Each structure stands twice: as structure tokens, then as C-alpha cells.
Amino acid sequence: MPSPPVKRDLVSLRDVATDLPKLLARAAALKAERRRGTLRPTLRAKNLALIFEKPSTRTRVSFEVGIRDLGGGAIYLSARDLQLGRGETIADTARILSRYCDAIAYRAFRHADMVELARWATIPVINALDDLEHPCQIVADLLTMSERWKGRFRGHRLAWVGDGNNVLHSLLLGAAAVGLDLSVATPEKYRPRPEIVAQATELARGTGAQVTFVTDPATAARGADAIYTDVWVSMGDEAEQAAREAAFQGFQVNASLLALAATGAFVLHDLPAHRGQEITSEVLDGPRSAAWDQAENRLHAQKAILELLLRPPARRAGRSRQ
Ligand code: CP
Ligand code: NVA
């Protein structure tokens, strides 16, 4: 009897670093198929459990619609409603869900809990955001940039203006993996974590991506081909709201900052936005905003991620039509 396939997780963007070209090509193909109405049920009868400890609009809906579009189903489980909220362990929850479902997408407060779930689940675990990373977001972001740059990352430079947070961490790894140059501007106190910077540096060594860190937004934005920002106060950071709002003064993506970027530069935001804080409505709603395409691309990226983790090549090989 053949041995069961080893399950694959997407806990960190690093887990798919070498799959990114394939993932992006498949996401683009799925986007075109959806537009033509020719999507095929590649995930027929697959069930995705969605455990969410924090709110979500894009991630939840794109996973639910994504798997349904491909013939599967999703079960939304707010952590409060699970026995997890009454003290059942993550390990036991992982073992039980593995008996019913084919994959788990988990939005957690703590990265350690994500790792624990992945350790005990015998089905793929997908990081739907935690305090360290937001890898699915970055697959959609790379798709958005790739569409605008005709598939070429090399020779382009993205500026990050804002917090050294979960989104930046996955972006650092993703940019380094595809050879995209990245200029990161954060306040001194809110730099990305050193262990992620070290991992990104290692990946960049293989692709030649140049990653730089500054504390002046204008330095990062000047001549950039795109500017990316995110909220100053992430979910879970609410206690630091006042200190953060003070520290991030000067880090707003507005018309003057955008004027420093290259001609034709566009703006990314993973959303939700705090209009008037990290970004102005003028920029977010303006002609150079890519944020709405970026949000749509979550749907196509989730499908490519689900297929990658749920349809290992060995299984696909035997099928004549799919
Ligand atoms: N960008 C993103 O993850 O949005 P949600 O919090 O709405 O899922
Ligand atoms: N950094 C933000 C991203 C939201 C999608 C947060 O963690 O709240």
C-alpha cells in the first residue's frame, strides 16, 4: 500500500517560498477561469475548517467563497464557540478536526498557538494571520504587483511605510523569495523582528533582492515603484494605541509622499484601512490605489493555496481530467 502523503502547512510564507512562481501562475489562471465561468471543481468534497480568534472580512470570505467555487465546503468556527474557548487544548482540537476536515485555516493571536495546531493536526494548517505573519495576504499582494509589472519583480522596488508587523514580516520573506527589492521605513521602536529579517536576508541571498531599513518614510518612498502600508494598531495591539499613534506621526501615505515615488507608482494596503491615519482617503480611493484589486486577489490566491496544499502532485498525477 502506498504510504499516505505527508501533509503540508502554510504557517510561514517561507513554507511556500519556492512555490511562489507556480502559486502566482495558478492564481492568475484561476482568476481568468472565474471571469470566463470555466472554473472546475478541483477541490470537490474537500472541507475547510476556519478557526478565527479575531474578526475578518476578506480572509474569511475569500476562503469560504474560494473553496465553494472549487466544489468544496467551509465551516466557520469562531474560537469563542468552540470548546477551545472553554479550555479544550489546541492539540485535542487539531486531532478532532483532522478526523472531519481536509484543512484548517487558523487566525490566531499567538504564533505559538499556530505552530501548536500545525504540530498536532494531520491535515494542512494555513496561517490566516497571527501576531508574527500573514502569509496568504502576501500571495495576493505578489499577484497584484505581478499583474501590474507584467510578471517581473526583478528591477522593481517596493517601499513599506508603517509598522514592522505581521504583514511586513510575510512581505519581507515573499519579496526576498521572488527577487523584489524592498525599502522598509518604520519608526525605530517598531522595526520588524530580527529573526524574520535574518530569514529574509538568507532568502534574498539566493535571488539578489536588495532589502534596506530606514526610519524616514520619504527615503523609502523616493523613486519606489509601489508603496505599501498597513494599520498602525494591529488587532491585539489596542492597549498601545496612544503610544503608536504618536510614534507613527509622519508615516501617513498621502499625496505628498506618493509624489516622491516613481511615475506610475501604485499604492497597496491589505485593508481594513484607518482612513486619515496610515493612509488618506484621497490616495486610497484615487487612481493609483491598487488596494481593491489586491483585496479581490485574496480570492484567487486562496484557491491556489488550497489547491497546492490539498492536491499534492502525486495524487493529481493519476487523474485524467481535473
Ligand atoms: N487583509 C485582511 O486579512 O483582511 P481581513 O482582516 O478582513 O481578513
Ligand atoms: N496588521 C493587521 C492586518 C489586518 C489584516 C492586523 O494584524 O490587525
Short mmCIF file of C-alpha atoms and ligand atoms in Angstrom, two decimals:
data_model
loop_
_atom_site.label_atom_id
_atom_site.label_comp_id
_atom_site.label_asym_id
_atom_site.label_seq_id
_atom_site.Cartn_x
_atom_site.Cartn_y
_atom_site.Cartn_z
CA MET A 1 0.00 0.00 0.00
CA PRO A 2 1.37 3.46 -0.80
CA SER A 3 2.19 5.50 2.30
CA PRO A 4 -0.15 8.45 2.95
CA PRO A 5 1.14 11.76 1.58
CA VAL A 6 2.98 13.96 4.08
CA LYS A 7 0.78 16.93 4.92
CA ARG A 8 1.99 20.42 4.09
CA ASP A 9 1.28 23.53 6.18
CA LEU A 10 1.42 27.22 5.34
CA VAL A 11 2.42 28.59 8.72
CA SER A 12 5.09 30.95 7.41
CA LEU A 13 5.49 32.45 3.94
CA ARG A 14 8.80 30.54 3.94
CA ASP A 15 6.78 27.31 3.65
CA VAL A 16 5.85 28.26 0.06
CA ALA A 17 8.89 30.39 -0.83
CA THR A 18 9.95 28.12 -3.67
CA ASP A 19 6.34 27.54 -4.81
CA LEU A 20 5.60 31.23 -5.37
CA PRO A 21 6.03 31.33 -9.18
CA LYS A 22 3.74 28.30 -9.50
CA LEU A 23 1.23 29.69 -6.98
CA LEU A 24 1.05 33.05 -8.74
CA ALA A 25 0.63 31.47 -12.16
CA ARG A 26 -2.15 29.22 -10.88
CA ALA A 27 -3.88 32.12 -9.07
CA ALA A 28 -3.81 34.16 -12.31
CA ALA A 29 -5.24 31.20 -14.24
CA LEU A 30 -7.99 30.70 -11.64
CA LYS A 31 -8.82 34.41 -11.86
CA ALA A 32 -9.20 34.14 -15.64
CA GLU A 33 -11.26 30.94 -15.33
CA ARG A 34 -13.62 32.59 -12.84
CA ARG A 35 -14.11 35.53 -15.23
CA ARG A 36 -14.86 33.14 -18.10
CA GLY A 37 -17.10 30.98 -15.93
CA THR A 38 -14.96 27.90 -16.59
CA LEU A 39 -13.77 27.02 -13.07
CA ARG A 40 -13.54 23.27 -12.48
CA PRO A 41 -14.33 21.54 -9.16
CA THR A 42 -10.71 20.74 -8.30
CA LEU A 43 -11.47 20.54 -4.56
CA ARG A 44 -14.68 18.54 -4.79
CA ALA A 45 -15.80 17.18 -1.39
CA LYS A 46 -12.92 18.89 0.44
CA ASN A 47 -13.87 20.61 3.69
CA LEU A 48 -12.01 23.53 5.19
CA ALA A 49 -12.37 24.43 8.88
CA LEU A 50 -11.86 28.13 9.63
CA ILE A 51 -10.91 28.83 13.26
CA PHE A 52 -10.95 32.57 13.89
CA GLU A 53 -9.90 34.17 17.18
CA LYS A 54 -10.11 37.67 15.63
CA PRO A 55 -12.54 39.38 13.23
CA SER A 56 -12.09 39.13 9.47
CA THR A 57 -13.84 40.27 6.32
CA ARG A 58 -11.50 39.47 3.42
CA THR A 59 -9.73 36.37 4.70
CA ARG A 60 -12.86 34.61 5.89
CA VAL A 61 -15.00 35.40 2.85
CA SER A 62 -12.24 34.67 0.31
CA PHE A 63 -11.60 31.27 1.89
CA GLU A 64 -15.31 30.42 2.09
CA VAL A 65 -16.13 31.53 -1.45
CA GLY A 66 -12.83 30.18 -2.75
CA ILE A 67 -13.34 26.60 -1.62
CA ARG A 68 -17.01 26.67 -2.61
CA ASP A 69 -16.10 27.85 -6.12
CA LEU A 70 -13.87 24.76 -6.40
CA GLY A 71 -16.52 22.31 -5.27
CA GLY A 72 -15.66 22.05 -1.56
CA GLY A 73 -17.12 23.46 1.63
CA ALA A 74 -16.10 25.56 4.61
CA ILE A 75 -17.11 25.61 8.27
CA TYR A 76 -16.58 28.87 10.14
CA LEU A 77 -15.67 28.32 13.77
CA SER A 78 -15.31 31.33 16.00
CA ALA A 79 -12.84 30.32 18.72
CA ARG A 80 -15.41 31.54 21.28
CA ASP A 81 -17.94 28.98 20.09
CA LEU A 82 -15.56 26.03 20.08
CA GLN A 83 -14.74 24.02 23.20
CA LEU A 84 -11.31 25.63 22.69
CA GLY A 85 -12.85 28.70 24.31
CA ARG A 86 -13.66 26.60 27.40
CA GLY A 87 -10.21 25.13 27.79
CA GLU A 88 -10.05 22.18 25.37
CA THR A 89 -6.47 22.09 24.19
CA ILE A 90 -5.26 23.14 20.78
CA ALA A 91 -3.75 19.67 20.36
CA ASP A 92 -7.09 17.94 21.00
CA THR A 93 -8.92 20.40 18.73
CA ALA A 94 -6.37 19.68 16.00
CA ARG A 95 -6.80 15.92 16.34
CA ILE A 96 -10.60 16.11 16.21
CA LEU A 97 -10.81 18.49 13.25
CA SER A 98 -8.33 16.28 11.40
CA ARG A 99 -10.90 13.45 11.57
CA TYR A 100 -13.63 15.56 9.90
CA CYS A 101 -11.94 18.07 7.63
CA ASP A 102 -9.25 18.27 4.95
CA ALA A 103 -7.53 21.51 6.04
CA ILE A 104 -7.70 24.15 8.76
CA ALA A 105 -7.27 27.89 8.25
CA TYR A 106 -6.49 29.50 11.60
CA ARG A 107 -6.49 33.18 12.59
CA ALA A 108 -4.73 33.33 15.94
CA PHE A 109 -3.47 35.87 18.39
CA ARG A 110 -0.28 33.92 19.12
CA HIS A 111 2.09 32.41 16.57
CA ALA A 112 2.97 29.75 19.16
CA ASP A 113 -0.66 28.56 19.01
CA MET A 114 -0.45 28.37 15.19
CA VAL A 115 2.66 26.19 15.47
CA GLU A 116 0.94 24.02 18.10
CA LEU A 117 -2.12 23.49 15.87
CA ALA A 118 0.08 22.58 12.92
CA ARG A 119 2.08 20.18 15.09
CA TRP A 120 -0.95 18.14 16.11
CA ALA A 121 -3.15 18.38 13.01
CA THR A 122 -2.68 15.59 10.48
CA ILE A 123 -4.20 17.86 7.78
CA PRO A 124 -2.71 21.07 6.35
CA VAL A 125 -2.85 24.14 8.60
CA ILE A 126 -2.98 27.54 6.90
CA ASN A 127 -1.98 30.69 8.77
CA ALA A 128 -4.88 33.11 8.25
CA LEU A 129 -2.95 35.76 10.24
CA ASP A 130 -1.28 35.71 13.63
CA ASP A 131 0.95 38.11 15.53
CA LEU A 132 4.02 37.10 13.51
CA GLU A 133 2.85 36.60 9.91
CA HIS A 134 0.05 36.92 7.35
CA PRO A 135 1.34 34.74 4.50
CA CYS A 136 -1.89 34.35 2.47
CA GLN A 137 -2.12 38.14 2.22
CA ILE A 138 1.31 38.31 0.64
CA VAL A 139 0.49 35.71 -2.04
CA ALA A 140 -2.38 38.01 -3.12
CA ASP A 141 -0.14 41.07 -2.92
CA LEU A 142 2.53 39.49 -5.11
CA LEU A 143 -0.19 38.57 -7.61
CA THR A 144 -1.34 42.21 -7.65
CA MET A 145 2.18 43.52 -8.25
CA SER A 146 2.91 40.85 -10.82
CA GLU A 147 -0.21 41.86 -12.80
CA ARG A 148 0.94 45.49 -12.90
CA TRP A 149 4.55 44.68 -13.65
CA LYS A 150 3.82 42.05 -16.32
CA GLY A 151 5.18 39.22 -14.22
CA ARG A 152 8.53 40.87 -13.44
CA PHE A 153 9.61 41.51 -9.85
CA ARG A 154 13.31 41.96 -10.54
CA GLY A 155 14.18 45.58 -11.27
CA HIS A 156 11.22 46.89 -9.25
CA ARG A 157 11.32 48.35 -5.76
CA LEU A 158 8.51 48.37 -3.22
CA ALA A 159 8.52 50.76 -0.24
CA TRP A 160 6.91 49.73 3.06
CA VAL A 161 5.82 52.68 5.18
CA GLY A 162 4.49 51.84 8.63
CA ASP A 163 4.61 49.21 11.34
CA GLY A 164 7.10 46.34 11.47
CA ASN A 165 4.20 43.93 11.88
CA ASN A 166 2.85 40.56 10.72
CA VAL A 167 2.11 41.78 7.18
CA LEU A 168 5.60 43.24 6.80
CA HIS A 169 7.15 40.01 8.12
CA SER A 170 5.50 37.88 5.44
CA LEU A 171 6.19 40.57 2.83
CA LEU A 172 9.90 40.58 3.70
CA LEU A 173 10.03 36.83 3.13
CA GLY A 174 7.92 36.99 -0.03
CA ALA A 175 9.82 39.87 -1.61
CA ALA A 176 13.16 38.24 -0.84
CA ALA A 177 11.93 34.96 -2.34
CA VAL A 178 10.85 36.48 -5.66
CA GLY A 179 13.74 38.93 -6.03
CA LEU A 180 11.76 42.12 -5.40
CA ASP A 181 13.73 45.00 -3.83
CA LEU A 182 12.13 46.33 -0.65
CA SER A 183 12.80 49.58 1.25
CA VAL A 184 11.31 49.41 4.72
CA ALA A 185 10.54 52.58 6.69
CA THR A 186 9.37 52.09 10.27
CA PRO A 187 9.81 54.11 13.45
CA GLU A 188 12.91 52.91 15.32
CA LYS A 189 10.79 51.23 18.00
CA TYR A 190 8.62 49.33 15.50
CA ARG A 191 11.20 47.64 13.31
CA PRO A 192 10.48 44.08 12.11
CA ARG A 193 11.67 41.21 14.27
CA PRO A 194 15.36 40.33 13.82
CA GLU A 195 14.69 36.62 13.25
CA ILE A 196 12.43 37.44 10.27
CA VAL A 197 14.98 39.92 8.92
CA ALA A 198 17.62 37.18 9.15
CA GLN A 199 15.38 34.71 7.28
CA ALA A 200 14.60 37.29 4.58
CA THR A 201 18.30 38.11 4.23
CA GLU A 202 19.02 34.43 3.69
CA LEU A 203 16.30 34.16 1.00
CA ALA A 204 17.49 37.39 -0.64
CA ARG A 205 20.96 35.91 -0.94
CA GLY A 206 19.53 33.40 -3.41
CA THR A 207 17.60 35.90 -5.55
CA GLY A 208 19.67 39.08 -5.28
CA ALA A 209 16.78 41.10 -3.77
CA GLN A 210 18.00 44.26 -2.02
CA VAL A 211 16.31 44.91 1.32
CA THR A 212 17.00 48.12 3.22
CA PHE A 213 15.73 49.52 6.53
CA VAL A 214 15.29 53.21 7.32
CA THR A 215 13.26 55.33 9.72
CA ASP A 216 12.37 58.08 7.22
CA PRO A 217 9.31 57.38 5.01
CA ALA A 218 10.49 59.82 2.31
CA THR A 219 13.78 57.96 1.92
CA ALA A 220 11.92 54.70 1.30
CA ALA A 221 9.27 56.24 -0.97
CA ARG A 222 11.61 58.24 -3.21
CA GLY A 223 11.70 56.57 -6.64
CA ALA A 224 9.77 53.49 -5.44
CA ASP A 225 7.59 51.60 -7.92
CA ALA A 226 4.91 50.96 -5.29
CA ILE A 227 4.20 51.94 -1.69
CA TYR A 228 2.58 49.56 0.80
CA THR A 229 1.13 50.50 4.16
CA ASP A 230 -0.93 48.85 6.91
CA VAL A 231 -2.65 49.98 10.10
CA TRP A 232 -0.62 51.48 12.93
CA VAL A 233 -2.56 49.49 15.53
CA SER A 234 -2.98 45.83 14.64
CA MET A 235 -5.55 43.50 16.21
CA GLY A 236 -4.14 42.66 19.63
CA ASP A 237 -2.12 45.91 19.92
CA GLU A 238 -5.05 48.04 21.11
CA ALA A 239 -3.50 48.68 24.54
CA GLU A 240 -0.66 50.54 22.78
CA GLN A 241 -2.97 52.69 20.68
CA ALA A 242 -1.98 56.11 22.04
CA ALA A 243 1.76 55.39 22.00
CA ARG A 244 1.55 54.00 18.49
CA GLU A 245 -0.46 56.90 17.09
CA ALA A 246 2.21 59.25 18.46
CA ALA A 247 5.13 57.17 17.12
CA PHE A 248 3.65 56.89 13.61
CA GLN A 249 3.08 60.60 13.02
CA GLY A 250 4.79 61.34 9.70
CA PHE A 251 4.20 57.79 8.41
CA GLN A 252 0.98 58.56 6.54
CA VAL A 253 0.75 57.56 2.88
CA ASN A 254 -0.68 60.74 1.35
CA ALA A 255 -0.41 62.69 -1.89
CA SER A 256 2.90 64.32 -0.91
CA LEU A 257 4.57 61.02 -0.06
CA LEU A 258 3.22 59.44 -3.25
CA ALA A 259 4.59 62.37 -5.26
CA LEU A 260 8.10 61.20 -4.31
CA ALA A 261 7.58 57.76 -5.85
CA ALA A 262 8.30 56.80 -9.46
CA THR A 263 5.94 57.91 -12.22
CA GLY A 264 3.16 55.33 -12.41
CA ALA A 265 3.80 54.04 -8.89
CA PHE A 266 0.79 52.49 -7.18
CA VAL A 267 -0.30 52.04 -3.57
CA LEU A 268 -1.04 48.82 -1.73
CA HIS A 269 -2.97 48.36 1.52
CA ASP A 270 -4.05 44.98 2.87
CA LEU A 271 -7.16 46.56 4.46
CA PRO A 272 -9.05 47.32 6.64
CA ALA A 273 -7.77 50.90 6.41
CA HIS A 274 -7.92 53.56 9.06
CA ARG A 275 -8.58 56.47 6.73
CA GLY A 276 -6.85 59.63 7.87
CA GLN A 277 -4.25 57.67 9.84
CA GLU A 278 -1.87 55.48 7.83
CA ILE A 279 -3.46 56.48 4.50
CA THR A 280 -5.64 59.33 3.24
CA SER A 281 -8.96 58.69 1.51
CA GLU A 282 -7.62 60.72 -1.41
CA VAL A 283 -4.89 58.12 -2.03
CA LEU A 284 -6.88 55.01 -1.11
CA ASP A 285 -9.78 55.96 -3.37
CA GLY A 286 -7.59 57.57 -6.01
CA PRO A 287 -6.44 56.31 -9.42
CA ARG A 288 -3.13 54.98 -8.08
CA SER A 289 -4.69 52.75 -5.44
CA ALA A 290 -4.27 49.02 -6.09
CA ALA A 291 -5.98 48.13 -2.80
CA TRP A 292 -9.26 46.99 -4.37
CA ASP A 293 -7.61 44.67 -6.88
CA GLN A 294 -5.40 43.47 -4.04
CA ALA A 295 -8.49 42.60 -1.97
CA GLU A 296 -10.09 40.78 -4.91
CA ASN A 297 -6.88 38.85 -5.45
CA ARG A 298 -7.21 37.33 -1.99
CA LEU A 299 -9.92 35.12 -3.52
CA HIS A 300 -7.79 33.85 -6.39
CA ALA A 301 -4.71 33.43 -4.18
CA GLN A 302 -6.62 31.42 -1.55
CA LYS A 303 -7.75 28.99 -4.23
CA ALA A 304 -4.20 28.47 -5.49
CA ILE A 305 -3.01 27.96 -1.89
CA LEU A 306 -5.78 25.46 -1.15
CA GLU A 307 -5.04 23.50 -4.31
CA LEU A 308 -1.31 23.43 -3.56
CA LEU A 309 -1.85 22.05 -0.06
CA LEU A 310 -4.84 19.80 -0.74
CA ARG A 311 -3.91 18.29 -4.10
CA PRO A 312 -0.34 17.07 -3.83
CA PRO A 313 1.19 16.31 -7.27
CA ALA A 314 1.39 12.55 -6.61
CA ARG A 315 -2.39 12.39 -6.25
CA ARG A 316 -3.07 14.66 -9.18
CA ALA A 317 -0.90 12.55 -11.50
CA GLY A 318 -3.39 9.67 -11.69
CA ARG A 319 -6.33 11.83 -12.72
CA SER A 320 -7.13 12.24 -16.39
CA ARG A 321 -9.47 15.22 -16.07
CA GLN A 322 -9.35 17.87 -13.29
N1 CP B 1 -6.47 41.86 4.89
C1 CP B 1 -7.15 41.03 5.71
O1 CP B 1 -6.65 40.00 6.16
O2 CP B 1 -8.41 41.46 5.99
P1 CP B 1 -9.42 40.79 7.00
O3 CP B 1 -8.93 41.08 8.40
O4 CP B 1 -10.73 41.44 6.71
O5 CP B 1 -9.45 39.31 6.77
N1 NVA B 2 -1.63 44.08 10.72
C1 NVA B 2 -3.08 43.97 10.70
C2 NVA B 2 -3.51 43.23 9.48
C3 NVA B 2 -5.00 43.10 9.33
C4 NVA B 2 -5.41 42.31 8.13
C5 NVA B 2 -3.53 43.22 11.95
O1 NVA B 2 -2.88 42.26 12.35
O2 NVA B 2 -4.54 43.63 12.52
#
